[in-house]
Coordinates of C-alpha atoms in Angstrom, one line a residue:
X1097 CA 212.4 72.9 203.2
X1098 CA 213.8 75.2 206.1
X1099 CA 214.3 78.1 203.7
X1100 CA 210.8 77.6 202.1
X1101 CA 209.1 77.9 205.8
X1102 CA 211.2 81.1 206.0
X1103 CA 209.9 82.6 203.1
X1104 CA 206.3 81.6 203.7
X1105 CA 207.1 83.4 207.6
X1106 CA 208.2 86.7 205.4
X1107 CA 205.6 86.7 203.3
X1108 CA 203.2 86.8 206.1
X1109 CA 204.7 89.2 207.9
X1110 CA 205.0 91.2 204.3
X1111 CA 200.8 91.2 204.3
X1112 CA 200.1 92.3 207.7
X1113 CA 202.0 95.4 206.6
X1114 CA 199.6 98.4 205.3
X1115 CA 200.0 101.6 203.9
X1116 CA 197.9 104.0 205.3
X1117 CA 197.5 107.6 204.3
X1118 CA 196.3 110.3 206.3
X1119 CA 194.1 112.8 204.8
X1120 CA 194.8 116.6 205.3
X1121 CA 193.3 118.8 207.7
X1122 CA 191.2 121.5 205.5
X1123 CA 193.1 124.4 205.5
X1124 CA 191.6 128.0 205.2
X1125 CA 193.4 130.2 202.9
X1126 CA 192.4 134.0 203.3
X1127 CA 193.6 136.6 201.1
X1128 CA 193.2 140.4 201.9
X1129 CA 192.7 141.8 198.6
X1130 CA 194.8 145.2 198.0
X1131 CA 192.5 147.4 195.5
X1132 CA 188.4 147.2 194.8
X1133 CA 187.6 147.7 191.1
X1134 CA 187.7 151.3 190.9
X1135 CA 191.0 151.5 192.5
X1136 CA 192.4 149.3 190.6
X1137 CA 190.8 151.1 187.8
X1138 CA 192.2 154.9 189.0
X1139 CA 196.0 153.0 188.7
X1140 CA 195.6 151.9 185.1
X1141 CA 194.2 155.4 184.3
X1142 CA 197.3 156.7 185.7
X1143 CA 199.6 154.8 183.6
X1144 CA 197.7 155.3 180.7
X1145 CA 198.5 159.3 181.4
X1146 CA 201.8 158.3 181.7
X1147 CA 203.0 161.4 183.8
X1148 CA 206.0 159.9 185.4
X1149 CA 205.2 162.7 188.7
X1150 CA 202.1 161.3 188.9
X1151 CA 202.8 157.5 188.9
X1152 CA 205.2 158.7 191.7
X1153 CA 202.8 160.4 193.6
X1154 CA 200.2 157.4 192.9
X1155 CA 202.5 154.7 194.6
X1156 CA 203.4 157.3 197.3
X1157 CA 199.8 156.5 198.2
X1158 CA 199.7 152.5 197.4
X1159 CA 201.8 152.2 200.7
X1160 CA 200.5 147.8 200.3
X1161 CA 202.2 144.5 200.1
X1162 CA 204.8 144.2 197.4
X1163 CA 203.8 147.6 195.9
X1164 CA 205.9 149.5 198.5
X1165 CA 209.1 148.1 197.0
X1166 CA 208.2 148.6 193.2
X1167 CA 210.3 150.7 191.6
X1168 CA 207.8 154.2 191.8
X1169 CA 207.5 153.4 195.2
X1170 CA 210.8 153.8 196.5
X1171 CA 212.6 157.2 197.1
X1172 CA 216.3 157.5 196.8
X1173 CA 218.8 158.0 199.3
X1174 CA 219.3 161.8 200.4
X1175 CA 222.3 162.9 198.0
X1176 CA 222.1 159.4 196.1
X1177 CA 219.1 160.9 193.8
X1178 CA 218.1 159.7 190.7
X1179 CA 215.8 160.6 187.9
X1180 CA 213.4 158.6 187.1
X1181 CA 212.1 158.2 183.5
X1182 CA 208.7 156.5 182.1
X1183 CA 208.8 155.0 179.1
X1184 CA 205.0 156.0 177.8
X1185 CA 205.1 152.4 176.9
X1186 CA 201.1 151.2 177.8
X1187 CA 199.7 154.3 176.7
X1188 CA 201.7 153.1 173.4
X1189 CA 200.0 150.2 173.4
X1190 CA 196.7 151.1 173.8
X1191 CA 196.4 154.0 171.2
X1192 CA 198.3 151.4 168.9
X1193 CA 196.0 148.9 168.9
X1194 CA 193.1 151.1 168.8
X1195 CA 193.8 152.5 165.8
X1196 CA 194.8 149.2 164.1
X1197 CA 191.2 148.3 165.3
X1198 CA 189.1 150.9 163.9
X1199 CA 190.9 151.3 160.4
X1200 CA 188.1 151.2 157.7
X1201 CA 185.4 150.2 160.1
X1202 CA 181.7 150.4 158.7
X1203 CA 178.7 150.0 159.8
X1204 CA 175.8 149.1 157.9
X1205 CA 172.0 149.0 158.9
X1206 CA 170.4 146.5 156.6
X1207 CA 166.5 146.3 156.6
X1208 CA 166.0 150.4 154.3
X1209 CA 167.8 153.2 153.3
X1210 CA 165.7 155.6 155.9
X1211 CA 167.5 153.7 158.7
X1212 CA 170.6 153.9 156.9
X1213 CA 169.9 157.7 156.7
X1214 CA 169.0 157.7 160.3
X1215 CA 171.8 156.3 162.1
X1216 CA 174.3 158.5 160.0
X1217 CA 172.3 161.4 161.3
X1218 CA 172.9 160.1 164.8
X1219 CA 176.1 158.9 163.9
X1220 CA 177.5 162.3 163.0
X1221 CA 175.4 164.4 165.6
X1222 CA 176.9 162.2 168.2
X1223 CA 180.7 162.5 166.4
X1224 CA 180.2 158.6 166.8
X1225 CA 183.5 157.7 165.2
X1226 CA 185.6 159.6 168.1
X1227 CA 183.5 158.6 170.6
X1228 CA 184.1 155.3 169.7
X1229 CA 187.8 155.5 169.8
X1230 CA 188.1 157.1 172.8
X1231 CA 185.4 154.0 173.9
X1232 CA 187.9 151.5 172.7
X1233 CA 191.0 153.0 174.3
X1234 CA 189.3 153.2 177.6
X1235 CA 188.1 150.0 177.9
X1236 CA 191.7 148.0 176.8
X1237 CA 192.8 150.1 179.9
X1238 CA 190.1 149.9 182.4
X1239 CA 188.4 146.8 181.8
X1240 CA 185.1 147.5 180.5
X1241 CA 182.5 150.1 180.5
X1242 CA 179.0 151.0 178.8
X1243 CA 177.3 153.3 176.4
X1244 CA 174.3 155.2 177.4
X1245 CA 171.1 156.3 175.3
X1246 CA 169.4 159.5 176.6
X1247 CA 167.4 162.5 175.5
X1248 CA 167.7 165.9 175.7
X1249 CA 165.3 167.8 173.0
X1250 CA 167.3 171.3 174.1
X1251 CA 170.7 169.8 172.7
X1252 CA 169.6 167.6 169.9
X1253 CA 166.7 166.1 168.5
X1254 CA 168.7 162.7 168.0
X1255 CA 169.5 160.2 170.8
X1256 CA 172.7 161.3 172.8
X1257 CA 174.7 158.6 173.0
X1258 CA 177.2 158.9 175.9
X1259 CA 180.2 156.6 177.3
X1260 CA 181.0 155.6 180.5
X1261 CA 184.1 153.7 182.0
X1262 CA 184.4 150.5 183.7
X1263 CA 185.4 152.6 187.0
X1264 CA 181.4 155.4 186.8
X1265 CA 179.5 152.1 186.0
X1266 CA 178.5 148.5 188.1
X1267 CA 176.3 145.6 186.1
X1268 CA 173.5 143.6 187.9
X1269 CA 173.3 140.4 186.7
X1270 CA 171.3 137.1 187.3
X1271 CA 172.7 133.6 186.6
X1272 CA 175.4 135.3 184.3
X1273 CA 172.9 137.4 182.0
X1274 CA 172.9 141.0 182.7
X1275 CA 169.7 142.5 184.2
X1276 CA 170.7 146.0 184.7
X1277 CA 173.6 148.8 184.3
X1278 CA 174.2 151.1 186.4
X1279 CA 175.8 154.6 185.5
X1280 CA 177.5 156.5 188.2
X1281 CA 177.3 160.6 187.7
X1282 CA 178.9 163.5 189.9
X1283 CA 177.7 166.3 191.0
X1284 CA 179.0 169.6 193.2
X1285 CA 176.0 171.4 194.7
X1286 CA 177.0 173.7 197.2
X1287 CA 180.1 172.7 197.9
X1288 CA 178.9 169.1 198.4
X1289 CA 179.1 165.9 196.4
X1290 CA 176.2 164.5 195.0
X1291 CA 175.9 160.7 193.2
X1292 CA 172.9 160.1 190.5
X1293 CA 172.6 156.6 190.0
X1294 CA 170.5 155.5 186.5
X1295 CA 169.6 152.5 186.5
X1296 CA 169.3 151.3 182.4
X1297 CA 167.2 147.9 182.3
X1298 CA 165.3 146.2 179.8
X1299 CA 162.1 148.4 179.5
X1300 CA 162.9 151.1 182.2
X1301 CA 164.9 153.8 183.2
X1302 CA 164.7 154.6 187.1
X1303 CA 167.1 157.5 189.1
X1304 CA 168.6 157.6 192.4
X1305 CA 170.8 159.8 194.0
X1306 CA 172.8 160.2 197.1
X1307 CA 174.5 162.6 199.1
X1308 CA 177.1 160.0 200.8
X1309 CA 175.6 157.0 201.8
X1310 CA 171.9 158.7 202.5
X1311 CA 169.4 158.6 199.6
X1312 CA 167.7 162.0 198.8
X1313 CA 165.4 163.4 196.5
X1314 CA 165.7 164.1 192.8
X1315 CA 165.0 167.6 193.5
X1316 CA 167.6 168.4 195.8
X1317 CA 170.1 169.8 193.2
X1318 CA 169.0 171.5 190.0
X1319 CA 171.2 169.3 188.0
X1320 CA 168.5 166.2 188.0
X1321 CA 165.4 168.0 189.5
X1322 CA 163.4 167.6 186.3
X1323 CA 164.5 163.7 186.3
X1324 CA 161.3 161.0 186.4
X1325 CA 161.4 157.4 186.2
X1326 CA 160.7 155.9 182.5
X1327 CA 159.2 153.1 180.9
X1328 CA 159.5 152.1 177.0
X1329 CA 159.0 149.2 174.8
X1330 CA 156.6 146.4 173.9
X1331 CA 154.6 144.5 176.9
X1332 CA 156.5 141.2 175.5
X1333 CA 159.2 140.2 177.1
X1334 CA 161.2 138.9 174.1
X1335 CA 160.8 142.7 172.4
X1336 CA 161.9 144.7 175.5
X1337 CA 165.1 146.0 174.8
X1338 CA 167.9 148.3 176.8
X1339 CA 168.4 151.5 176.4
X1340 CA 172.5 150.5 177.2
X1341 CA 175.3 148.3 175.7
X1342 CA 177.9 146.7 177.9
X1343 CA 181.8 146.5 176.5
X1344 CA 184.3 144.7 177.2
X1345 CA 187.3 142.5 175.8
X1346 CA 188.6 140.2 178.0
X1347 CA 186.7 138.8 181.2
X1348 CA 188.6 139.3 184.8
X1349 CA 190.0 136.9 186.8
X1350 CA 189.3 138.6 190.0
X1351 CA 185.9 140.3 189.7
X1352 CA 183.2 137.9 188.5
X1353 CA 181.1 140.0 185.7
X1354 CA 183.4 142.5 185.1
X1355 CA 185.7 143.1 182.2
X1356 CA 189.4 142.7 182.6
X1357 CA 192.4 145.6 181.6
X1358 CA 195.3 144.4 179.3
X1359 CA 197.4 146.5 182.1
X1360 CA 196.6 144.1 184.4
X1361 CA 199.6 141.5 184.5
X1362 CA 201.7 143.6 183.2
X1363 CA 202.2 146.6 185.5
X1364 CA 205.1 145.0 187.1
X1365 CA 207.0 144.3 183.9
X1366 CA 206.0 148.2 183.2
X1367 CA 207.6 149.0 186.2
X1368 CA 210.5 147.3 185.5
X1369 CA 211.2 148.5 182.2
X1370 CA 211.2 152.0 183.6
X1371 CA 213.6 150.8 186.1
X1372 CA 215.8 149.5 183.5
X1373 CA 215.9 152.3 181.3
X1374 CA 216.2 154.5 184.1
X1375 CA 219.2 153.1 185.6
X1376 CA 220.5 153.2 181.9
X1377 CA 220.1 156.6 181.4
X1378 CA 221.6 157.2 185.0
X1379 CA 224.6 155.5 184.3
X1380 CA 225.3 158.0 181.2
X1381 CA 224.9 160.9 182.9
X1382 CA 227.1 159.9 185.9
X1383 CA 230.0 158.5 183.0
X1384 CA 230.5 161.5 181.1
X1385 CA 233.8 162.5 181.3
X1386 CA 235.9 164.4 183.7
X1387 CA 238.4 166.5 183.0
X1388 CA 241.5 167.3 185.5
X1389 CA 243.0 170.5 185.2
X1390 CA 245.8 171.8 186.8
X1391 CA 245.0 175.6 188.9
X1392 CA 247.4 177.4 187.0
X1393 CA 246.0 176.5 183.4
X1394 CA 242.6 177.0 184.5
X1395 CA 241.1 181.0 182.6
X1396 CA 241.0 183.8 184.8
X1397 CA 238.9 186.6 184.7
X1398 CA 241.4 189.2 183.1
X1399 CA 240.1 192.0 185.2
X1400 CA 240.1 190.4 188.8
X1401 CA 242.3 187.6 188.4
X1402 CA 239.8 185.2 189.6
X1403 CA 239.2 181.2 188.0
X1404 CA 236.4 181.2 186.0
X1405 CA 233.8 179.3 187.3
X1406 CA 232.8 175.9 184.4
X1407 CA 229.8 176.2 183.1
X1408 CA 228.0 173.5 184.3
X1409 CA 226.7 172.0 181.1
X1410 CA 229.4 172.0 178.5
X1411 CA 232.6 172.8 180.4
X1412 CA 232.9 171.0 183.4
X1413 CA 236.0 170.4 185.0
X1414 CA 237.9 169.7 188.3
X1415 CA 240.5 172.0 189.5
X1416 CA 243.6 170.0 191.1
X1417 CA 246.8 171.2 192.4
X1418 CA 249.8 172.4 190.5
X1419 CA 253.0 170.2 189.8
X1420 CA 255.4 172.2 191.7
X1421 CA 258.0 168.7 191.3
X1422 CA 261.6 169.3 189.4
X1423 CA 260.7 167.8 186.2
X1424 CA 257.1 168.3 186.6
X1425 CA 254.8 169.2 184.0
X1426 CA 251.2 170.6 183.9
X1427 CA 248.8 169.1 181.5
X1428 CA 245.3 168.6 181.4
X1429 CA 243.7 164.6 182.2
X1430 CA 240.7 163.5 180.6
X1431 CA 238.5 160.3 182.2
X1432 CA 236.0 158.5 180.2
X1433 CA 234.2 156.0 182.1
X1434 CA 232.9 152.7 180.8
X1435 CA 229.2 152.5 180.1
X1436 CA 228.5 148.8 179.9
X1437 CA 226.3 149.3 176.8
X1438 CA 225.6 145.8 175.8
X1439 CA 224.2 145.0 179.5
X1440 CA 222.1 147.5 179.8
X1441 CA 220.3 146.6 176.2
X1442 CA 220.2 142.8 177.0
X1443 CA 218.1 143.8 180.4
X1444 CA 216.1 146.4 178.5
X1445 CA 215.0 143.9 175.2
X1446 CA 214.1 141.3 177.8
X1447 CA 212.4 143.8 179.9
X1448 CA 210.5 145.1 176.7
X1449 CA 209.6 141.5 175.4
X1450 CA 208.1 140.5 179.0
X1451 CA 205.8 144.5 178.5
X1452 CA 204.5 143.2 175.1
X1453 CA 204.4 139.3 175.4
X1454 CA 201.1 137.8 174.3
X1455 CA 200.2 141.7 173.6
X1456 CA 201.4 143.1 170.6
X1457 CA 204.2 142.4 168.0
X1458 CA 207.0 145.0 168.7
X1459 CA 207.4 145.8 165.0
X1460 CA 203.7 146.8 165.5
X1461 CA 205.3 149.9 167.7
X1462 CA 208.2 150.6 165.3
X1463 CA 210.7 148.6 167.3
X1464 CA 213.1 146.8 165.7
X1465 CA 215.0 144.7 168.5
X1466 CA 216.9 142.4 166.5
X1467 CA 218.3 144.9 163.0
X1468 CA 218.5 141.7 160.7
X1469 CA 215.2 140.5 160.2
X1470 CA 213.8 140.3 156.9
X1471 CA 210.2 141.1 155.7
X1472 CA 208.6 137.5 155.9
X1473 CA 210.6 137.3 159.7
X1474 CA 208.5 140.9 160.1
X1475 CA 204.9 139.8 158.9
X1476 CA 205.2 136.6 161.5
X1477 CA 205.6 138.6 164.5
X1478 CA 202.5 140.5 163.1
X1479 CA 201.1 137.5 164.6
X1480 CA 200.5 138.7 168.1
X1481 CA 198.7 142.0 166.9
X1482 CA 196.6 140.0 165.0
X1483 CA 194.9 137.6 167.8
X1484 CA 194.6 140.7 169.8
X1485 CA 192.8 142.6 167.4
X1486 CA 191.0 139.9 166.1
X1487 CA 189.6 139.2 169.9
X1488 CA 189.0 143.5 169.7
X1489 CA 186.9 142.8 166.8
X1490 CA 185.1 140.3 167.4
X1491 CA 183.3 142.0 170.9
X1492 CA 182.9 145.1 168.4
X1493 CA 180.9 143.0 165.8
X1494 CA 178.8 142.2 168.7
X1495 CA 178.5 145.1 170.7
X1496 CA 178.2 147.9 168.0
X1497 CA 174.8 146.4 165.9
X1498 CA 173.1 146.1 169.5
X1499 CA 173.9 150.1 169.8
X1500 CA 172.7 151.0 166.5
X1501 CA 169.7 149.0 166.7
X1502 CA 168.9 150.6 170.1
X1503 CA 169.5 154.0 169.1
X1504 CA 167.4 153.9 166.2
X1505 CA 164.7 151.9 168.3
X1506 CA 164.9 154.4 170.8
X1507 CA 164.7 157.2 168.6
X1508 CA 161.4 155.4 167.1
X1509 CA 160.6 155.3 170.3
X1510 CA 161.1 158.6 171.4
X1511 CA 158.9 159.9 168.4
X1512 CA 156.1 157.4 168.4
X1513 CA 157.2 155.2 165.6
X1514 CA 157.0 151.7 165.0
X1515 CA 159.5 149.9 166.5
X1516 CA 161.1 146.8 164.4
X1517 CA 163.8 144.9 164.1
X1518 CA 166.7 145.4 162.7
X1519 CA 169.5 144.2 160.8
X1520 CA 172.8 145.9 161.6
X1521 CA 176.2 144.7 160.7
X1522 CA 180.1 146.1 161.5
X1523 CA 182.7 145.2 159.0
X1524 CA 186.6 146.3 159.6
X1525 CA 189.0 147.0 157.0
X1526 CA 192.3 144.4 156.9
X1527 CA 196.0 145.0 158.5
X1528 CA 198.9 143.7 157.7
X1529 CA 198.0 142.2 154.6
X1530 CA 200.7 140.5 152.2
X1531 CA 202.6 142.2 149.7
X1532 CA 201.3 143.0 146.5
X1533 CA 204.9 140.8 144.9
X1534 CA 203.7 137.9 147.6
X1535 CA 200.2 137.8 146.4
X1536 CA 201.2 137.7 142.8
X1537 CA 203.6 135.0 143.4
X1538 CA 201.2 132.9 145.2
X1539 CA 198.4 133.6 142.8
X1540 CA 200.9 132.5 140.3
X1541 CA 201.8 129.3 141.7
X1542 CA 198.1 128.7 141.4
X1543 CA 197.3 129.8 138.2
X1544 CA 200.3 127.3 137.0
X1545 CA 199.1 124.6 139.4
X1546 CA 195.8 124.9 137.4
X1547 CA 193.5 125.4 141.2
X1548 CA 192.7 128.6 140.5
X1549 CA 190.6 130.1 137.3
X1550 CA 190.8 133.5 135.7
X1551 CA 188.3 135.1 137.9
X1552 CA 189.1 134.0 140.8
X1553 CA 192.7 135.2 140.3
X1554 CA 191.9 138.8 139.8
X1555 CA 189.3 139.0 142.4
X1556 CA 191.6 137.7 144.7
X1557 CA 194.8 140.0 143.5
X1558 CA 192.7 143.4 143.5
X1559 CA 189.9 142.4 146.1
X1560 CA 188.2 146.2 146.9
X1561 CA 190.6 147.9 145.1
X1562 CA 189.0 148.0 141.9
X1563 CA 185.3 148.2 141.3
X1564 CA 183.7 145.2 139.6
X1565 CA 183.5 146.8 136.3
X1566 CA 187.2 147.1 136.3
X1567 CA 187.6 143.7 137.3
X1568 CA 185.4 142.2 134.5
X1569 CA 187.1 144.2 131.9
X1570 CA 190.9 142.9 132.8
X1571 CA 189.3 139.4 133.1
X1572 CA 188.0 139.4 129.6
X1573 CA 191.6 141.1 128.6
X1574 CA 193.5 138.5 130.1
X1575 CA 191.7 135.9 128.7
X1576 CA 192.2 137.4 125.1
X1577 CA 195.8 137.0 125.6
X1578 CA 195.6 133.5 126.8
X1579 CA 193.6 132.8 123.7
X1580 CA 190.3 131.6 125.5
X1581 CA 187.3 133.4 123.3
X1582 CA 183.6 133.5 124.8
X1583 CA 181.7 132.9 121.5
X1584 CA 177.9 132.7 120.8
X1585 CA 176.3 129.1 119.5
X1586 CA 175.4 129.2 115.9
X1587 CA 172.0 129.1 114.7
X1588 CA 170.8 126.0 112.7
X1589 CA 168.0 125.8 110.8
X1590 CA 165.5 123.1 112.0
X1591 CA 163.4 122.9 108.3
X1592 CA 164.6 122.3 105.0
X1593 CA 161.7 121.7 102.3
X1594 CA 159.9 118.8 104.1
X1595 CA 162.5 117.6 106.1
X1596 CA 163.3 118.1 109.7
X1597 CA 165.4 118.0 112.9
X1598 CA 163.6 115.9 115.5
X1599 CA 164.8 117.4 118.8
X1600 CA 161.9 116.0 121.4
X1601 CA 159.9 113.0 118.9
X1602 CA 157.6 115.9 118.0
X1603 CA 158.2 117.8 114.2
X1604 CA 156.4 120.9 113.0
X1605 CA 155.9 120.3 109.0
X1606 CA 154.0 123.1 106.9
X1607 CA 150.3 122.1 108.0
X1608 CA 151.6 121.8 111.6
X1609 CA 152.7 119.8 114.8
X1610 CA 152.4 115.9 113.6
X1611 CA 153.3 113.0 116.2
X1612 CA 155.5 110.4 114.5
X1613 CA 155.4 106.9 115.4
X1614 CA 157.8 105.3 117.7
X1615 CA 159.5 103.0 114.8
X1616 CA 160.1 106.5 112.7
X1617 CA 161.9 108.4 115.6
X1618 CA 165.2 109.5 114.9
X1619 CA 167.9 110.3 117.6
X1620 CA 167.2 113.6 119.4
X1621 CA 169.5 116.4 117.9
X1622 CA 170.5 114.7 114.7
X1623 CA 169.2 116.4 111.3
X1624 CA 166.6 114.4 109.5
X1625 CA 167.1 112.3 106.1
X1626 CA 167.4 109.0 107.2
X1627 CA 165.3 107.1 109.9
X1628 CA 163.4 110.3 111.5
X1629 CA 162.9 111.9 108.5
X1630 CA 159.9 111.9 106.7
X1631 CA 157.7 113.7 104.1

């Protein structure tokens, strides 16, 4: 009974006990940010040039944060000097993948053949196809930019189509749709700086420009003194188009809007390969070996009786004294120091890997990191070039109908045409497809599995490389080898005298079409003589 009142007592005392937690003070968090968008922009440009005296120079200037300690940033110790070496690894990258990109890329305008004409006279007026590559490389490495449709009856009678990075453009938008582009040109008059700000919206074209932060007049410079302000396009809203195409790949984490560079988490691990290999190549130039020589076996000049000085790149030595012990002999020593060869690759593959991770497939770039893969190991880390190029493509199949359709609207436009729309599409060739061996043994592993027909088989084997003629052709030749003959029906004759073939409870007899009655129809499709027939 005692120890029961003492539990009741505990328990008691248990519930008066409470947990209570304290919520947190809100906290402030501020973050200086180290580099606007066109800064940020003007580094990636520089490691795109890949000039390793310029990336020196850049973070010379980039005296911020963690950036003072990268590896460009830092200068060596007077007498302690070392060379440093850039790899040219993003600009690699970037001209890689661009070309993957653009392989076989066509574009097609859809609605008539006299817009098909049209944009191919715009296209090679323009010398689209570099444009657009130089468009493409740009943008992985700044972020984003915009094309730009003007006219200019002295250079061409065709729209001018003109691109401008990510770092000479800004976008206005509203509620996340974009309103209005802004391109950035320019100019030197007089030894001063000038800005001309076009404004590209739906329907209008409007200029600004600016000496500094003050706004001035078109006139002032000769450059855009015959500039006026421009409207286009139908009163409806829903017909009003822009004069300008946005691109961009991948959207940025930092600037809301704006288009993001694949440079962008990865200039540290760029800066650290360099480091690596760097240090790498240091270390073999400091461990070649040195050879000991003894004074009196060291050439003299025959004429003066002087040493001979080493030349410094192929016969370097190190004079020492002579042996003048009893016994002693002069020879020559050669040291070799040890290069620690396998360290230094481990820290540059993992160095690589972390440049290229999520990126591109190093077998895309040539590099072969690990000597014993095979071919299917090979195709699988393909993998990583695909999603990126696939994500490439599928902001070009966007991007590039809306600037062919402008173009041509514009151009319409420009000469007082009707204005229409049209149907534009961009189709892009394949990469890294299987092997024609692979493809025939999986095509055969259909073929046997019996999910796959004749037709589908070859289609499927050649695809665009042979025309559909071809194609028909081998079908019909395989097929005559399998045994499996197309043959037309045979004729049969529906009359014979007075009898016939009732096929719909209808016959035709010599005087004509006669209805029979229901007890003297036959079956449909069976030849007459005993209960359809009749006289």
């Amino acid at each position: 009974m005692r120890w029961t009142k003492k539990l009741s007592e505990n328990i008691k005392k248990g519930i008066r006990s409470w947990l209570h937690v304290q919520e947190a003070n809100p906290t402030t968090i501020l973050i200086n940010e180290p580099l606007d968008y066109e800064t940020n922009a003007i580094k990636n440009r520089i490691w795109y040039r890949g000039d390793s005296e310029e990336l020196q120079q850049l973070y010379g200037q980039i005296d911020t944060g963690v950036d003072r300690y990268k590896f460009w940033a830092c200068k060596s110790s007077p007498g302690q000097e070392i060379r440093k070496i850039h790899t040219g690894l993003p600009a690699l990258i970037v001209d890689i993948l661009t070309g993957i990109t653009l392989a076989d890329i066509k574009v097609e305008v859809e609605k008539s053949g006299a817009d098909q004409e049209l944009w191919e006279a715009i296209e090679k007026d323009n010398k689209f196809r570099k444009m657009l590559e130089k468009a493409v490389k740009e943008t992985l490495y700044i972020g984003d930019g915009a094309f730009k449709i003007s006219f200019d009856t002295n250079l061409s009678q065709y729209p001018i189509l003109e691109y401008y990075p990510g770092d000479r453009i800004e976008t206005v938008t509203d509620r996340g749709r974009l309103k209005e582009i802004v391109f950035k040109t320019s100019y030197i008059h007089e030894k001063r700086e000038y800005v001309l700000y076009e404004h590209y919206g739906k329907g209008y074209i409007t200029y600004e420009l600016y000496k500094g932060s003050a706004q001035v007049k078109l006139d002032a410079i000769p450059q855009t003194a015959g500039l006026v302000d421009v409207a286009f396009g139908s009163e409806k809203p829903e017909e009003k188009y822009m004069m300008a195409v946005p691109l961009q790949f991948y959207g940025s984490g930092k600037w809301e809007g704006r288009g993001q560079s694949i440079f962008d988490k990865k200039v540290d691990n760029f800066d650290a390969l360099d480091e690596v290999w760097s240090q790498w190549m240091d270390a073999v130039r400091t461990g070649r070996s040195k050879e000991y020589i003894p004074e009196s076996l060291i050439p003299r000049n025959p004429e003066t009786g002087q040493l001979i000085r080493p030349n410094h790149f192929d016969n370097r030595y190190i004079a020492i004294g002579n042996d003048m012990a009893e016994g002693g002999v002069n020879k020559i020593d050669v040291e070799q120091p040890a290069i620690p060869h396998e360290s230094y690759l481990a820290s540059y593959v993992t160095a690589l890997d972390l440049c290229l991770q999520g990126l591109i497939s190093p077998s895309t770039l040539g590099i072969d990191t690990k000597k014993l893969d095979n071919a299917e190991a090979q195709r699988e880390k393909e993998k990583t070039t695909l999603y990126t190029r696939d994500t490439l493509i599928d902001a070009l199949q966007v991007d590039l109908p809306l600037l062919v359709e402008a173009s041509i609207n514009a151009y319409n436009e420009f000469y007082h045409k009707p204005v229409t729309k049209i149907g534009v599409t961009a189709e892009f060739g394949d990469y890294a497809n299987p092997s024609f061996e692979s493809q025939i043994e999986t095509i055969a592993k259909a073929r046997t599995g019996q999910i796959m027909s004749v037709d589908a088989a070859v289609d499927e084997l050649y695809g665009d490389d042979k025309d559909d003629a071809w194609k028909q052709e081998e079908i019909g030749r395989i097929k005559a080898e399998l045994g499996i003959v197309s043959m037309e029906e045979p004729a049969v004759s529906l009359e014979a005298g007075d009898f016939f073939t009732d096929i719909g409870g209808t016959y035709e007899s010599k005087s004509g079409k006669e209805n029979l009655p229901d007890e003297q129809k036959g079956v449909p499709g069976t030849s007459g003589g005993s209960k359809g027939a009749g006289a």
